[in-house]
XYZ file of C-alpha atoms in Angstrom:
740
model
C 2.214 -36.585 -32.867
C 5.816 -36.292 -34.013
C 8.003 -33.424 -32.880
C 11.487 -34.884 -33.048
C 14.648 -33.703 -34.686
C 13.784 -35.879 -37.648
C 11.345 -33.218 -38.735
C 13.440 -30.044 -39.173
C 10.973 -28.519 -41.611
C 8.830 -26.862 -38.972
C 8.599 -23.113 -39.404
C 9.906 -20.610 -36.902
C 7.636 -17.641 -37.491
C 4.259 -17.068 -35.892
C 1.394 -16.146 -38.172
C -1.855 -14.227 -37.953
C -4.929 -16.064 -39.117
C -7.046 -14.312 -41.655
C -10.590 -13.394 -40.685
C -12.642 -10.758 -38.975
C -11.025 -11.356 -35.593
C -7.241 -11.937 -35.414
C -5.955 -15.104 -33.796
C -2.386 -15.744 -32.716
C -0.461 -18.958 -33.303
C 2.381 -20.094 -31.044
C 4.908 -22.262 -32.893
C 7.670 -24.279 -31.257
C 11.414 -24.238 -31.793
C 12.522 -27.098 -34.048
C 14.411 -29.749 -32.131
C 18.173 -29.557 -32.228
C 19.611 -31.674 -35.038
C 20.203 -35.282 -34.155
C 22.887 -36.054 -31.622
C 23.788 -39.723 -31.987
C 24.701 -41.261 -28.666
C 24.901 -44.654 -27.021
C 22.178 -44.701 -24.397
C 23.492 -45.554 -20.965
C 21.542 -48.039 -18.889
C 21.923 -46.089 -15.667
C 20.049 -42.845 -15.053
C 20.415 -40.198 -12.375
C 19.101 -41.467 -9.019
C 16.026 -39.929 -7.523
C 16.361 -37.352 -4.764
C 13.936 -35.427 -2.590
C 13.888 -31.849 -1.433
C 14.227 -30.935 2.209
C 13.177 -27.682 3.850
C 13.517 -26.340 7.398
C 10.298 -26.458 9.399
C 8.509 -23.140 10.002
C 6.579 -22.374 13.186
C 3.211 -23.888 14.183
C 3.862 -27.268 12.638
C 4.737 -30.779 13.701
C 6.025 -33.928 12.072
C 3.250 -36.521 12.347
C 2.866 -40.168 11.345
C -0.722 -40.933 10.215
C -1.714 -44.443 11.288
C -4.233 -46.295 9.088
C -6.637 -48.282 11.294
C -8.653 -50.216 8.704
C -8.232 -52.002 5.360
C -8.015 -50.887 1.750
C -9.213 -47.496 0.663
C -8.913 -48.140 -3.047
C -12.097 -47.873 -5.106
C -13.587 -51.081 -6.418
C -13.131 -53.076 -3.209
C -16.818 -53.989 -3.092
C -17.803 -51.311 -0.603
C -17.560 -47.531 -0.500
C -13.962 -46.509 0.096
C -13.555 -45.701 3.776
C -10.524 -44.843 5.850
C -9.978 -44.504 9.581
C -6.759 -42.693 10.292
C -5.193 -41.569 13.570
C -2.420 -39.107 14.230
C -0.908 -37.335 17.234
C -0.434 -33.571 16.852
C -0.186 -30.525 19.109
C -0.746 -32.643 22.227
C -3.976 -34.168 20.950
C -5.134 -37.331 19.211
C -6.958 -36.707 15.952
C -9.151 -39.489 14.573
C -10.037 -38.941 10.924
C -13.172 -40.715 9.695
C -13.019 -40.458 5.918
C -15.063 -41.689 2.977
C -14.431 -41.521 -0.730
C -15.768 -38.322 -2.261
C -17.555 -39.458 -5.416
C -17.849 -35.890 -6.630
C -14.060 -35.437 -6.413
C -14.353 -31.996 -4.839
C -11.177 -30.462 -3.516
C -11.395 -27.004 -1.929
C -13.740 -25.507 -4.472
C -12.725 -27.630 -7.466
C -15.227 -30.017 -9.000
C -13.972 -32.529 -11.542
C -16.685 -33.314 -14.058
C -16.653 -36.236 -16.468
C -18.718 -35.633 -19.586
C -19.493 -38.687 -21.652
C -18.138 -42.155 -20.898
C -15.226 -41.898 -18.494
C -12.091 -43.656 -19.763
C -11.204 -46.918 -18.018
C -7.898 -45.564 -16.793
C -9.765 -42.965 -14.771
C -11.790 -45.568 -12.920
C -10.871 -48.069 -10.232
C -7.183 -48.269 -11.113
C -6.568 -44.676 -10.082
C -3.736 -44.567 -7.523
C -5.102 -41.460 -5.837
C -8.456 -41.127 -4.056
C -10.169 -38.008 -2.733
C -11.646 -38.407 0.740
C -13.800 -36.214 2.943
C -15.057 -36.675 6.478
C -14.921 -35.480 10.064
C -12.392 -35.228 12.888
C -12.988 -36.835 16.308
C -16.666 -37.176 15.425
C -17.189 -33.407 15.481
C -20.018 -32.704 12.977
C -18.754 -29.143 12.470
C -15.268 -30.303 11.505
C -14.236 -30.862 7.892
C -11.512 -33.084 6.475
C -10.724 -32.894 2.761
C -7.767 -35.069 1.773
C -6.155 -36.863 -1.137
C -4.926 -40.397 -0.380
C -2.193 -41.780 -2.617
C -0.246 -44.867 -1.597
C -0.065 -43.996 2.081
C 0.450 -40.270 1.535
C -2.198 -37.797 2.689
C -2.477 -34.296 1.259
C -5.182 -31.758 2.090
C -6.836 -29.540 4.686
C -8.455 -30.164 8.071
C -10.808 -27.627 9.662
C -11.190 -28.344 13.368
C -12.263 -26.163 16.318
C -11.764 -22.907 14.441
C -8.281 -23.776 13.204
C -7.118 -24.689 9.728
C -4.630 -27.568 9.516
C -2.647 -28.313 6.356
C -1.422 -31.897 6.043
C 1.110 -33.025 3.447
C 3.815 -35.671 3.071
C 7.140 -34.551 4.460
C 9.504 -33.482 1.719
C 12.265 -36.003 2.228
C 10.003 -38.562 3.865
C 12.252 -41.466 2.908
C 13.802 -44.014 5.272
C 17.009 -41.933 5.375
C 15.310 -38.596 6.065
C 14.862 -36.856 9.386
C 11.202 -37.777 9.475
C 11.493 -41.354 8.329
C 9.005 -43.339 6.237
C 5.383 -42.197 6.472
C 6.314 -38.823 7.922
C 3.974 -35.899 7.228
C 3.962 -32.222 8.125
C 0.887 -30.796 9.842
C 0.785 -26.984 9.780
C -1.672 -25.113 11.970
C -3.173 -21.786 10.936
C -5.550 -20.134 13.401
C -8.265 -17.806 12.062
C -7.763 -14.067 12.363
C -9.409 -12.291 15.266
C -13.094 -11.857 14.624
C -13.088 -14.142 11.616
C -15.022 -16.917 13.315
C -15.167 -20.552 12.291
C -15.130 -21.489 8.650
C -18.389 -22.577 7.111
C -18.670 -24.417 3.803
C -22.204 -23.287 3.002
C -23.567 -20.824 0.495
C -25.463 -17.715 1.633
C -29.241 -18.140 1.652
C -31.089 -17.385 -1.583
C -31.725 -13.714 -2.048
C -28.878 -12.534 0.136
C -26.952 -9.807 -1.629
C -23.501 -10.721 -2.882
C -20.678 -8.230 -2.533
C -20.584 -5.902 -5.488
C -17.328 -5.734 -7.402
C -15.280 -2.704 -6.583
C -15.390 0.083 -9.076
C -12.126 0.075 -10.949
C -9.978 3.098 -10.196
C -8.123 4.790 -12.994
C -4.409 4.002 -13.234
C -4.536 1.842 -10.101
C -3.112 -1.580 -9.393
C -6.044 -3.787 -8.349
C -6.168 -7.505 -7.605
C -7.549 -9.461 -10.555
C -8.818 -13.029 -10.260
C -9.058 -15.029 -13.486
C -11.616 -17.757 -12.752
C -10.651 -20.482 -15.193
C -12.397 -23.513 -16.647
C -9.873 -26.209 -17.590
C -11.005 -28.819 -20.122
C -9.131 -31.954 -21.199
C -10.246 -33.971 -24.215
C -10.365 -37.753 -24.561
C -6.860 -37.850 -26.049
C -5.530 -36.287 -22.847
C -7.398 -38.873 -20.767
C -6.048 -41.752 -22.848
C -2.450 -40.504 -22.629
C -2.261 -39.482 -18.960
C -4.674 -42.004 -17.517
C -5.072 -41.879 -13.764
C -2.611 -39.021 -13.371
C -4.526 -36.581 -15.563
C -6.078 -34.457 -12.815
C -2.843 -33.999 -10.921
C -0.959 -33.298 -14.136
C -3.400 -30.583 -15.204
C -3.260 -28.951 -11.797
C 0.547 -29.046 -11.868
C 0.608 -27.368 -15.282
C -1.897 -24.718 -14.216
C 0.067 -24.094 -11.010
C 3.142 -23.302 -13.094
C 1.095 -21.013 -15.351
C -0.353 -19.272 -12.291
C 3.167 -18.828 -10.935
C 4.147 -17.027 -14.134
C 1.250 -14.585 -13.714
C 2.361 -13.894 -10.135
C 5.805 -12.721 -11.253
C 6.372 -8.977 -10.653
C 7.558 -8.409 -14.226
C 3.901 -8.415 -15.292
C 3.465 -5.306 -13.082
C -0.077 -6.239 -12.042
C -1.565 -8.414 -9.276
C -3.092 -11.194 -11.396
C -4.178 -14.496 -9.832
C -4.966 -17.408 -12.127
C -7.605 -19.470 -10.307
C -8.876 -22.852 -11.487
C -12.522 -23.190 -10.473
C -13.735 -26.039 -12.704
C -12.099 -29.044 -14.333
C -13.923 -30.964 -17.068
C -12.662 -34.214 -18.597
C -14.278 -35.278 -21.856
C -14.924 -38.960 -22.408
C -15.755 -40.813 -25.590
C -19.242 -40.298 -26.957
C -19.619 -36.824 -25.477
C -20.971 -34.071 -27.705
C -18.024 -31.841 -26.973
C -16.025 -29.427 -29.098
C -14.774 -30.619 -32.454
C -11.047 -31.114 -31.920
C -9.080 -31.636 -35.107
C -5.832 -30.697 -36.839
C -7.036 -27.185 -37.723
C -6.167 -24.963 -34.774
C -8.499 -22.206 -35.969
C -11.504 -24.500 -36.334
C -10.774 -26.181 -33.007
C -10.627 -22.807 -31.263
C -13.903 -21.672 -32.800
C -15.631 -24.930 -31.860
C -14.306 -24.841 -28.301
C -15.253 -21.185 -27.791
C -18.818 -21.893 -28.902
C -19.046 -25.053 -26.786
C -17.632 -23.627 -23.547
C -20.170 -20.833 -23.484
C -22.886 -23.407 -22.864
C -21.140 -24.446 -19.629
C -20.899 -20.917 -18.250
C -23.376 -19.049 -16.103
C -23.845 -15.335 -16.798
C -23.956 -14.218 -13.156
C -20.427 -13.390 -12.038
C -21.193 -14.268 -8.423
C -22.327 -17.809 -9.312
C -19.788 -20.460 -8.208
C -20.073 -22.124 -11.628
C -19.158 -18.919 -13.463
C -15.750 -18.663 -15.110
C -13.970 -15.769 -16.808
C -11.972 -17.766 -19.325
C -11.710 -21.340 -20.562
C -8.717 -23.318 -21.758
C -8.692 -26.646 -23.615
C -5.784 -29.086 -23.371
C -5.458 -31.667 -26.117
C -2.901 -34.185 -27.404
C -4.101 -33.469 -30.952
C -1.310 -32.181 -33.185
C -2.536 -28.681 -34.048
C -1.783 -27.148 -37.421
C -1.868 -23.707 -38.946
C -2.491 -22.874 -42.571
C 0.608 -24.539 -43.995
C 2.538 -26.207 -41.161
C 1.844 -28.052 -37.925
C 4.145 -26.018 -35.704
C 1.287 -24.611 -33.659
C 1.205 -25.184 -29.897
C -1.725 -22.938 -29.015
C -4.160 -20.313 -30.157
C -6.347 -17.613 -28.625
C -8.143 -14.434 -29.589
C -6.628 -11.131 -28.523
C -8.075 -8.889 -25.796
C -11.190 -10.943 -25.005
C -10.881 -11.754 -21.303
C -14.339 -10.462 -20.332
C -16.104 -11.491 -23.553
C -17.969 -14.734 -22.691
C -18.074 -15.819 -26.323
C -14.363 -15.369 -27.049
C -12.481 -15.598 -23.742
C -10.983 -18.989 -24.525
C -7.767 -20.670 -25.635
C -6.507 -24.045 -26.815
C -3.186 -25.675 -25.904
C -1.469 -28.674 -27.446
C -0.128 -30.677 -24.508
C 3.625 -31.028 -24.827
C 4.708 -31.937 -21.323
C 5.216 -29.707 -18.315
C 6.381 -26.854 -20.554
C 2.735 -26.615 -21.644
C 2.391 -24.319 -18.643
C 4.193 -21.614 -20.603
C 2.022 -22.286 -23.652
C -1.036 -21.778 -21.438
C 0.458 -18.582 -19.996
C 1.275 -17.392 -23.525
C -2.259 -17.940 -24.823
C -3.828 -16.345 -21.751
C -1.457 -13.448 -22.347
C -3.131 -12.966 -25.722
C -6.512 -13.033 -23.976
C -5.127 -10.142 -21.895
C -4.377 -8.245 -25.120
C -0.641 -8.979 -25.203
C 1.122 -9.117 -28.558
C 4.124 -11.140 -29.635
C 7.403 -9.624 -28.525
C 8.573 -9.312 -32.123
C 5.578 -7.200 -33.161
C 6.262 -3.613 -34.186
C 4.821 -1.985 -31.019
C 6.808 -4.369 -28.815
C 10.117 -3.841 -30.579
C 10.040 -0.145 -29.689
C 8.871 -0.799 -26.107
C 11.297 -3.617 -25.338
C 14.337 -1.875 -26.760
C 17.193 -3.239 -28.859
C 18.734 -5.244 -26.001
C 15.603 -7.269 -25.312
C 15.963 -11.044 -25.508
C 13.552 -13.602 -26.905
C 13.309 -15.476 -23.614
C 9.932 -14.127 -22.538
C 6.512 -15.752 -22.314
C 5.200 -13.794 -25.298
C 8.075 -14.661 -27.618
C 6.654 -15.841 -30.964
C 8.760 -19.007 -30.799
C 8.688 -21.158 -27.712
C 12.070 -21.328 -26.009
C 13.533 -21.158 -22.533
C 11.719 -18.490 -20.491
C 13.916 -16.225 -18.379
C 12.912 -16.959 -14.750
C 14.131 -13.511 -13.662
C 11.930 -11.655 -16.170
C 9.321 -13.931 -17.782
C 7.251 -10.986 -19.062
C 8.717 -8.357 -21.358
C 8.164 -4.603 -20.825
C 5.805 -4.685 -23.804
C 3.649 -7.413 -22.249
C 3.484 -5.480 -18.971
C 2.552 -2.282 -20.808
C -0.208 -3.904 -22.861
C -1.898 -5.692 -19.969
C -1.662 -2.538 -17.836
C -3.265 -0.362 -20.509
C -5.876 -3.047 -21.124
C -6.896 -3.176 -17.464
C -6.648 0.600 -16.961
C -9.113 1.100 -19.797
C -11.729 -0.995 -18.017
C -11.524 -4.205 -20.037
C -10.867 -6.381 -16.980
C -14.033 -5.468 -15.082
C -15.114 -9.110 -14.718
C -11.925 -10.004 -12.825
C -12.488 -7.856 -9.737
C -14.635 -10.369 -7.840
C -12.743 -12.790 -5.629
C -13.761 -16.463 -5.943
C -15.625 -17.818 -2.938
C -13.772 -21.140 -2.837
C -10.648 -21.048 -4.993
C -8.668 -24.193 -5.611
C -5.289 -24.283 -3.934
C -3.018 -25.462 -6.718
C -0.010 -27.663 -5.915
C 2.664 -25.685 -4.109
C 5.459 -28.237 -4.353
C 7.956 -27.918 -7.167
C 6.768 -29.972 -10.163
C 10.099 -31.773 -10.461
C 9.406 -33.446 -7.132
C 6.439 -35.304 -8.604
C 7.765 -35.676 -12.150
C 11.414 -36.725 -12.383
C 13.505 -36.285 -15.520
C 12.405 -39.638 -16.960
C 8.745 -38.808 -16.491
C 9.219 -35.358 -18.014
C 10.692 -37.010 -21.106
C 7.738 -39.390 -21.298
C 5.265 -36.526 -21.079
C 7.041 -34.734 -23.924
C 8.211 -37.494 -26.274
C 6.079 -40.501 -25.386
C 6.047 -43.415 -22.935
C 9.253 -45.024 -24.280
C 11.430 -41.948 -23.843
C 13.931 -41.598 -21.003
C 16.278 -38.885 -19.832
C 19.736 -38.806 -21.435
C 21.928 -38.302 -18.349
C 25.213 -37.991 -20.180
C 24.597 -34.560 -21.684
C 25.842 -31.751 -19.409
C 25.075 -29.324 -17.989
C 22.123 -30.499 -15.917
C 18.916 -28.437 -15.637
C 19.596 -26.134 -18.601
C 17.905 -28.245 -21.301
C 16.088 -31.555 -20.989
C 17.572 -34.147 -23.369
C 15.503 -37.272 -23.913
C 16.031 -40.583 -25.668
C 14.398 -41.554 -28.918
C 14.874 -43.555 -32.082
C 15.138 -42.643 -35.735
C 15.422 -45.269 -38.453
C 16.409 -47.842 -35.849
C 19.175 -45.718 -34.345
C 19.198 -44.384 -30.801
C 19.367 -40.646 -30.384
C 18.921 -37.869 -27.856
C 16.618 -34.956 -28.554
C 15.532 -31.741 -26.860
C 12.969 -28.970 -27.153
C 15.276 -26.553 -25.355
C 13.056 -26.387 -22.260
C 14.850 -26.626 -18.894
C 14.246 -29.340 -16.372
C 11.221 -28.654 -14.201
C 11.922 -26.826 -10.960
C 12.634 -29.302 -8.195
C 14.000 -32.038 -10.472
C 16.879 -33.855 -8.739
C 20.170 -33.020 -10.444
C 22.737 -34.436 -8.039
C 23.318 -35.448 -4.432
C 21.325 -33.020 -2.259
C 20.759 -30.868 -5.353
C 17.747 -29.908 -7.455
C 16.990 -27.703 -10.454
C 15.638 -24.184 -10.121
C 15.242 -21.810 -13.049
C 17.510 -23.916 -15.245
C 20.307 -24.100 -12.633
C 21.381 -26.933 -10.359
C 21.328 -25.672 -6.765
C 21.933 -27.152 -3.354
C 18.769 -27.942 -1.446
C 19.634 -25.375 1.205
C 19.203 -22.678 -1.444
C 15.740 -23.816 -2.498
C 14.024 -22.345 0.536
C 14.787 -18.894 -0.871
C 12.585 -19.766 -3.852
C 9.705 -21.131 -1.790
C 9.118 -18.275 0.667
C 6.682 -15.632 -0.646
C 7.594 -11.997 -0.110
C 4.988 -9.284 -0.619
C 5.955 -6.155 -2.508
C 5.876 -2.536 -1.399
C 5.547 0.769 -3.252
C 8.627 2.821 -3.901
C 8.631 6.650 -3.872
C 6.812 8.721 -6.473
C 8.988 9.656 -9.402
C 9.424 13.201 -10.773
C 6.791 14.809 -12.952
C 7.339 14.204 -16.645
C 7.112 16.599 -19.568
C 3.827 18.300 -20.394
C 2.012 16.780 -23.366
C 1.165 20.244 -24.780
C 2.938 23.583 -24.862
C -0.333 25.505 -24.464
C -4.075 24.942 -24.349
C -4.015 22.468 -21.454
C -1.684 19.472 -21.397
C -1.099 16.570 -19.015
C 1.995 15.421 -17.141
C 2.544 12.211 -15.208
C 4.366 10.823 -12.218
C 4.561 7.124 -11.378
C 5.877 4.730 -8.760
C 6.961 1.108 -8.889
C 6.480 -1.910 -6.662
C 10.148 -2.123 -5.725
C 10.422 -1.640 -1.934
C 10.663 -4.571 -1.851
C 10.047 -6.317 -5.159
C 7.585 -9.195 -4.600
C 9.189 -12.625 -4.803
C 8.099 -16.239 -5.088
C 4.443 -15.492 -5.684
C 4.252 -12.774 -3.036
C 1.482 -10.207 -3.358
C 2.023 -7.407 -5.834
C 1.400 -3.837 -4.681
C -2.136 -2.480 -4.820
C -3.193 1.142 -5.133
C -2.545 4.036 -7.481
C 0.597 3.582 -9.543
C 0.268 6.677 -11.761
C -0.819 10.215 -10.961
C -1.335 13.068 -13.389
C -2.161 16.762 -13.402
C -2.846 19.602 -15.808
C -0.100 21.813 -17.156
C 0.356 24.676 -19.635
C -3.310 25.648 -19.394
C -2.892 29.120 -20.909
C -4.458 29.932 -24.282
C -2.459 29.116 -27.358
C -1.296 32.100 -29.439
C -3.741 33.172 -32.090
C -2.674 32.387 -35.596
C -3.535 28.728 -36.038
C -6.991 28.168 -37.446
C -6.908 24.468 -36.497
C -7.952 22.901 -33.226
C -5.555 20.517 -31.498
C -7.435 17.454 -32.767
C -7.554 18.940 -36.269
C -3.778 19.310 -36.170
C -3.406 15.631 -35.306
C -5.623 14.592 -38.220
C -3.887 16.989 -40.605
C -0.564 15.313 -39.825
C -1.773 12.455 -42.043
C -2.639 14.637 -45.048
C 0.434 13.533 -46.978
C 0.723 9.962 -45.668
C -0.049 8.382 -49.022
C 1.938 5.302 -47.976
C -0.879 4.333 -45.608
C -3.666 4.736 -48.148
C -2.257 3.547 -51.441
C -5.709 2.966 -52.934
C -6.622 6.647 -52.550
C -6.180 8.883 -55.614
C -3.708 11.162 -53.832
C -3.116 13.159 -50.640
C -6.246 13.580 -48.557
C -7.499 16.381 -46.345
C -8.101 14.598 -43.027
C -10.505 16.196 -40.527
C -11.830 14.947 -37.166
C -14.871 12.704 -37.217
C -17.303 13.208 -34.333
C -20.663 11.873 -35.497
C -21.173 8.154 -35.127
C -18.247 7.767 -32.722
C -19.182 5.856 -29.562
C -18.522 7.602 -26.224
C -15.894 5.020 -25.287
C -14.047 5.802 -28.538
C -13.902 9.588 -28.126
C -10.221 9.473 -27.259
C -9.220 7.602 -30.400
C -7.986 9.687 -33.310
C -10.860 9.075 -35.721
C -10.409 11.127 -38.886
C -12.384 11.448 -42.098
C -11.126 12.048 -45.616
C -13.017 15.214 -46.489
C -13.262 14.482 -50.211
C -14.279 10.811 -49.966
C -16.202 10.631 -46.705
C -14.314 7.540 -45.506
C -13.157 7.645 -41.912
C -10.553 5.620 -40.042
C -9.010 5.327 -36.594
C -5.567 6.697 -37.405
C -4.246 6.405 -33.856
C -5.556 4.325 -30.936
C -5.183 7.424 -28.730
C -5.165 11.149 -29.245
C -2.440 13.183 -27.562
C -3.052 13.631 -23.830
C -4.909 16.885 -23.186
C -6.999 16.729 -26.374
C -10.638 17.716 -25.664
C -12.914 14.676 -25.749
C -15.434 16.453 -27.991
C -16.028 19.957 -29.369
C -18.741 20.728 -26.804
C -16.943 19.373 -23.718
C -14.177 20.679 -21.491
C -13.166 17.128 -20.491
C -9.840 15.951 -21.867
C -8.308 12.656 -22.938
C -5.721 11.053 -20.669
C -4.116 7.799 -21.776
C -7.101 6.998 -23.955
C -9.763 7.779 -21.336
C -12.005 10.816 -21.100
C -11.290 12.604 -17.801
C -13.391 15.443 -16.414
C -11.841 18.902 -16.512
C -13.249 22.342 -15.860
C -13.577 25.168 -18.329
C -10.234 26.418 -16.971
C -8.629 23.306 -18.531
C -7.643 21.938 -15.121
C -8.370 18.256 -14.494
C -10.787 17.831 -11.613
C -11.857 21.478 -11.638
C -15.558 22.212 -11.182
C -15.527 25.528 -13.008
C -18.125 25.917 -15.751
C -19.027 28.518 -18.339
C -21.862 30.775 -17.268
C -24.557 32.006 -19.641
C -22.189 34.691 -20.833
C -19.598 32.010 -21.695
C -17.307 33.313 -18.970
C -15.376 30.523 -17.231
C -16.383 30.530 -13.581
C -18.488 33.660 -14.072
C -21.725 34.563 -12.310
C -23.715 35.516 -15.405
C -23.537 39.277 -14.808
C -21.195 40.017 -17.664
C -23.778 40.035 -20.436
C -27.310 41.151 -21.192
C -30.065 39.836 -23.385
C -31.371 41.934 -26.253
C -34.281 40.735 -28.372
C -36.258 41.879 -31.343
C -38.650 40.523 -33.937
C -39.938 41.261 -37.386
C -42.713 39.834 -39.506
C -41.687 40.854 -42.977
C -38.301 40.298 -44.468
C -36.830 41.366 -47.710
C -33.967 40.142 -49.818
C -30.679 41.332 -48.373
C -29.958 42.414 -44.818
C -32.863 42.946 -42.419
C -32.603 45.074 -39.300
C -33.890 43.008 -36.383
C -32.471 44.495 -33.200
C -29.943 47.161 -32.239
C -27.229 46.679 -29.602
C -25.809 49.576 -27.622
C -22.191 50.490 -28.241
C -19.886 49.407 -25.418
C -16.553 50.871 -24.473
C -14.630 47.592 -24.520
C -13.584 46.586 -28.026
C -13.879 42.829 -27.420
C -17.383 41.501 -26.970
C -18.926 38.116 -27.672
C -22.293 37.857 -29.370
C -24.486 34.775 -29.296
C -27.512 34.714 -31.586
C -30.572 32.520 -31.405
C -33.211 32.542 -34.133
C -36.641 31.269 -33.194
C -39.565 30.993 -35.587
C -42.945 32.251 -34.468
C -45.209 29.637 -32.950
C -46.672 27.451 -35.636
C -44.720 29.198 -38.414
C -42.208 27.281 -40.501
C -38.812 28.664 -41.384
C -38.657 30.186 -44.864
C -37.693 27.649 -47.507
C -36.384 27.845 -50.994
C -32.637 28.273 -50.625
C -32.807 31.049 -48.045
C -29.422 31.719 -46.447
C -29.071 33.587 -43.151
C -25.971 35.654 -42.490
C -25.017 38.028 -39.706
C -23.419 41.426 -40.263
C -21.991 43.262 -37.282
C -21.091 46.947 -37.512
C -17.631 48.032 -36.537
C -17.700 48.710 -32.766
C -14.036 49.556 -32.288
């Protein structure tokens, strides 16, 4: 795969694929033109981040009591480890976990596992017990003397990880770890890693409330093909989890205006010889093959631990569109709860692939590119291109990764019930890496992940953190190249300094970016304008999650964010023969620019027959002369009746119950006299019959004259039992005498 400045011919514009279902392509920015430099032999020195210690934690020094724990030593990997913490000695008796299960995540190898993923792997997953207690659980990752994972002991949850700054010159010294203790909430009881017995009812997903902010959990299957395994080798699992952690962080940003949690529940690595998806240069064909293949791995029951809501494939294959190979990813639009089409593919391009994954999953959530026509009007003229859903990959604004258009589209998508499968919380979600990725992948390694194993960071190009410049060669000459992505957060950028959001900050400032802060609702805003001047409109009031704004992955506000009520419910003045929906259709009568194949202006009228109940609030109109019908608007104007025989009205594309008094939520109905809220005493039934009829008017029944000039008459014609209605072009008309 070649993506260097030597190939400036890559296109800049995203394209729609032709076909029944639209797909979106994400191209990359062409590399800056060649900057010829002499490569310096010295690179920036490594540095580590340091953070102040919170409460309920101690610095500990795990002591290994036995020999090697690396696989392939002739016996099952086993580790005895001792540490002193909280006034107690903890003896960890650990064995290698052959299933590689880490807090709900199962890594599956399909086909022949690559050699680099075997015994040479520097990291090993271990499970076991603590102090011989059979009810205790230890689940840890061992990597060169460092332990990372969770201990469950005597009702408490202990998180163990290497001390950030655990170098000989740090406060902790070599081998130092942090052990954090988290006691269970009152009444929670001890943790238990067992499934409920068969037949026990699982909690039912909550019914989605209209216009409410509800927690959504995107259970994700992550798949890596054999090219990924060959390139990343033993570090593939950790790399994938690091990328997905960054993507999940993007979905936790408050600019998306919804509480969305990206949860990795399964990780599948494809080996050679496996009958997996057909991965090739064609992005469209690869997506179709992967979508069909991943469905066979899913289980239909949402409560099943093996169920996933969406799937994403990472590959090192250079993906191509119709005419160029500038494609970094592809996904269908608005398919998150469609098992056959909730899937995406991503061309691995280094740690910035996290934003490609977030971009493609944004499409799955019905988001459009920020340069699309609907987004241009929503984002406004001052909007920048530095958002996740920009059509061309560039630096993403850390202060506002999602544009107003993206937030609007995902909100409408979820409010209309298309995210119903995301309401169930996973039983055992994977805890993705919480450390900054730059701590594990320095600038040199980031260059290698992006440009290949021979690339190194070009340290002589200021400023640091803003854009990652990496070494390369073209025609035998050394050069530096960039893809305009910033250094990964946490990358050392100077003495006691590290990158954050494209800026080089002192380590003391980093704690502000690592402490989650939950959001809180602000006050309700004023009521907006009424959608109709008469006949029953709708007005809205909303509130925002701004007191405070959630930060650093803190929980977004839950609850109702929009409220609405009826307004201007009085009758419209007589004079217009058209209903409100008819007026909306008639507005297109002279829009010949939209229907150039039609012979001329059309008379557009509402279409009711054949329209599904969930589509009642779309403006579906029919050309009276031709019979063709189209959805002219995705929504009718708020306050439009859902159907001719219903008092319910459309609100933001959803049919909401209203009474006959045109008030939303009202229980008033028409009585038999068609009086709203009446008791049926305002009318009487008169009946008559006749056996012989003649051509012209026939006298059937006489009604008494009433004093009030305005009366309603409702007529029902019923044929005698067993008698058919007269045929042969008979037309029935009613003639009422003047009763004024």
